[in-house]
PDB file of C-alpha atoms in Angstrom:
ATOM      1  CA  MET F  71      59.393 -32.436  26.144  1.00  0.00           C
ATOM      2  CA  ILE F  72      56.177 -30.390  25.715  1.00  0.00           C
ATOM      3  CA  TYR F  73      55.207 -27.739  28.261  1.00  0.00           C
ATOM      4  CA  ILE F  74      51.755 -26.207  28.414  1.00  0.00           C
ATOM      5  CA  PHE F  75      50.943 -22.923  30.014  1.00  0.00           C
ATOM      6  CA  ALA F  76      47.320 -21.852  29.740  1.00  0.00           C
ATOM      7  CA  TYR F  77      44.983 -19.321  31.290  1.00  0.00           C
ATOM      8  CA  ILE F  78      41.345 -20.160  32.045  1.00  0.00           C
ATOM      9  CA  THR F  79      38.905 -17.349  32.823  1.00  0.00           C
ATOM     10  CA  ARG F  80      36.289 -18.378  35.388  1.00  0.00           C
ATOM     11  CA  GLU F  81      34.225 -16.025  37.504  1.00  0.00           C
ATOM     12  CA  ARG F  82      36.556 -13.147  36.590  1.00  0.00           C
ATOM     13  CA  LYS F  83      39.584 -14.933  38.054  1.00  0.00           C
ATOM     14  CA  LEU F  84      42.681 -15.877  36.123  1.00  0.00           C
ATOM     15  CA  ILE F  85      43.825 -19.433  36.843  1.00  0.00           C
ATOM     16  CA  ASP F  86      47.169 -20.588  35.532  1.00  0.00           C
ATOM     17  CA  MET F  87      47.831 -24.284  34.952  1.00  0.00           C
ATOM     18  CA  MET F  88      50.925 -25.940  36.283  1.00  0.00           C
ATOM     19  CA  THR F  89      53.280 -28.119  34.251  1.00  0.00           C
ATOM     20  CA  ALA F  90      54.598 -31.515  35.100  1.00  0.00           C
ATOM     21  CA  LYS F  91      57.745 -33.317  33.891  1.00  0.00           C
ATOM     22  CA  VAL F  92      57.215 -36.433  31.716  1.00  0.00           C
ATOM     23  CA  PHE F  93      60.011 -39.014  31.915  1.00  0.00           C
ATOM     24  CA  LYS F  94      60.768 -42.674  31.374  1.00  0.00           C
ATOM     25  CA  ASN F  95      60.881 -45.075  34.347  1.00  0.00           C
ATOM     26  CA  GLY F  96      62.197 -48.353  32.957  1.00  0.00           C
ATOM     27  CA  ARG F  97      59.888 -49.169  29.987  1.00  0.00           C
ATOM     28  CA  SER F  98      57.043 -47.068  31.413  1.00  0.00           C
ATOM     29  CA  GLN F  99      56.260 -43.414  30.999  1.00  0.00           C
ATOM     30  CA  ALA F 100      55.869 -41.474  34.261  1.00  0.00           C
ATOM     31  CA  ILE F 101      54.838 -37.953  35.273  1.00  0.00           C
ATOM     32  CA  ARG F 102      56.403 -36.031  38.161  1.00  0.00           C
ATOM     33  CA  LEU F 103      53.491 -34.016  39.653  1.00  0.00           C
ATOM     34  CA  PRO F 104      54.007 -30.685  41.360  1.00  0.00           C
ATOM     35  CA  LYS F 105      53.608 -30.808  45.178  1.00  0.00           C
ATOM     36  CA  GLU F 106      50.199 -29.070  44.965  1.00  0.00           C
ATOM     37  CA  CYS F 107      48.870 -31.889  42.759  1.00  0.00           C
ATOM     38  CA  ARG F 108      50.097 -34.929  44.690  1.00  0.00           C
ATOM     39  CA  PHE F 109      47.727 -37.708  45.660  1.00  0.00           C
ATOM     40  CA  SER F 110      47.441 -38.970  49.192  1.00  0.00           C
ATOM     41  CA  SER F 111      46.848 -42.531  47.929  1.00  0.00           C
ATOM     42  CA  ASP F 112      49.062 -45.046  46.157  1.00  0.00           C
ATOM     43  CA  GLU F 113      46.662 -45.720  43.234  1.00  0.00           C
ATOM     44  CA  VAL F 114      44.720 -43.516  40.767  1.00  0.00           C
ATOM     45  CA  VAL F 115      42.097 -44.226  38.170  1.00  0.00           C
ATOM     46  CA  VAL F 116      43.302 -43.213  34.679  1.00  0.00           C
ATOM     47  CA  ASN F 117      40.974 -42.284  31.777  1.00  0.00           C
ATOM     48  CA  LYS F 118      42.181 -41.102  28.380  1.00  0.00           C
ATOM     49  CA  ILE F 119      39.889 -39.054  26.121  1.00  0.00           C
ATOM     50  CA  GLY F 120      41.682 -38.196  22.896  1.00  0.00           C
ATOM     51  CA  ASP F 121      44.869 -36.383  23.914  1.00  0.00           C
ATOM     52  CA  ILE F 122      43.564 -35.651  27.463  1.00  0.00           C
ATOM     53  CA  VAL F 123      44.511 -37.820  30.366  1.00  0.00           C
ATOM     54  CA  ILE F 124      42.422 -37.616  33.573  1.00  0.00           C
ATOM     55  CA  LEU F 125      43.702 -38.879  36.914  1.00  0.00           C
ATOM     56  CA  LEU F 126      41.339 -39.424  39.866  1.00  0.00           C
ATOM     57  CA  PRO F 127      42.106 -40.870  43.281  1.00  0.00           C
ATOM     58  CA  LYS F 128      41.066 -44.554  43.276  1.00  0.00           C
ATOM     59  CA  GLN F 129      39.382 -44.175  46.635  1.00  0.00           C
ATOM     60  CA  ASN F 130      36.600 -41.557  46.874  1.00  0.00           C
ATOM     61  CA  LYS F 131      36.728 -40.790  43.148  1.00  0.00           C
ATOM     62  CA  TRP F 132      33.069 -39.704  43.274  1.00  0.00           C
ATOM     63  CA  ASP F 133      33.939 -37.123  45.925  1.00  0.00           C
ATOM     64  CA  SER F 134      36.348 -35.509  43.463  1.00  0.00           C
ATOM     65  CA  PHE F 135      33.624 -35.537  40.806  1.00  0.00           C
ATOM     66  CA  MET F 136      31.070 -33.892  43.158  1.00  0.00           C
ATOM     67  CA  LYS F 137      33.583 -31.206  44.159  1.00  0.00           C
ATOM     68  CA  ALA F 138      34.199 -30.494  40.495  1.00  0.00           C
ATOM     69  CA  ILE F 139      30.484 -30.094  39.776  1.00  0.00           C
ATOM     70  CA  ASP F 140      30.318 -27.400  42.478  1.00  0.00           C
ATOM     71  CA  MET F 141      32.825 -25.367  40.461  1.00  0.00           C
ATOM     72  CA  PHE F 142      30.345 -24.681  37.662  1.00  0.00           C
ATOM     73  CA  SER F 143      28.507 -21.398  37.794  1.00  0.00           C
ATOM     74  CA  ASP F 144      24.737 -21.338  38.238  1.00  0.00           C
ATOM     75  CA  ASP F 145      24.193 -20.251  34.608  1.00  0.00           C
ATOM     76  CA  PHE F 146      26.207 -23.107  33.144  1.00  0.00           C
ATOM     77  CA  MET F 147      24.272 -24.456  30.159  1.00  0.00           C
ATOM     78  CA  ALA F 148      21.229 -22.453  31.325  1.00  0.00           C
ATOM     79  CA  ASP F 149      20.034 -21.963  27.785  1.00  0.00           C
ATOM     80  CA  ARG F 150      19.968 -25.748  27.232  1.00  0.00           C
ATOM     81  CA  ARG F 151      17.981 -26.425  30.383  1.00  0.00           C
ATOM     82  CA  THR F 152      15.193 -24.087  29.309  1.00  0.00           C
ATOM     83  CA  THR F 153      14.550 -25.815  26.026  1.00  0.00           C
ATOM     84  CA  ASP F 154      10.995 -27.045  25.861  1.00  0.00           C
ATOM     85  CA  ILE F 155      11.305 -28.990  22.641  1.00  0.00           C
ATOM     86  CA  VAL F 156       9.973 -32.505  22.952  1.00  0.00           C
ATOM     87  CA  GLN F 157      11.396 -35.045  20.539  1.00  0.00           C
ATOM     88  CA  GLU F 158       8.892 -37.091  18.548  1.00  0.00           C
ATOM     89  CA  ARG F 159       9.849 -40.743  18.445  1.00  0.00           C
ATOM     90  CA  ASP F 160       8.309 -43.875  17.022  1.00  0.00           C
ATOM     91  CA  GLU F 161       6.678 -46.135  19.585  1.00  0.00           C
ATOM     92  CA  LEU F 162       8.503 -49.291  20.507  1.00  0.00           C
TER      93      LEU F 162
END
């Protein structure tokens, strides 16, 4: 069993990440989510990127995405947005 406890600094706030228990349910692997992380629906969309697993509610998954975007600060990637370099490409 692996437990992860991490701190993320965002807007001068300290956010601690919760842990969840991983267990076997028959031949499947399952995760027991903390109460604060429970879904109101019966199905979720699952996406795996490397070792990271992302769960989104199947219904209204775009609402979750839009709420997450609002969490970024105004200066997020500001230096990349101000780049005026135009790529030169061959014509098609």
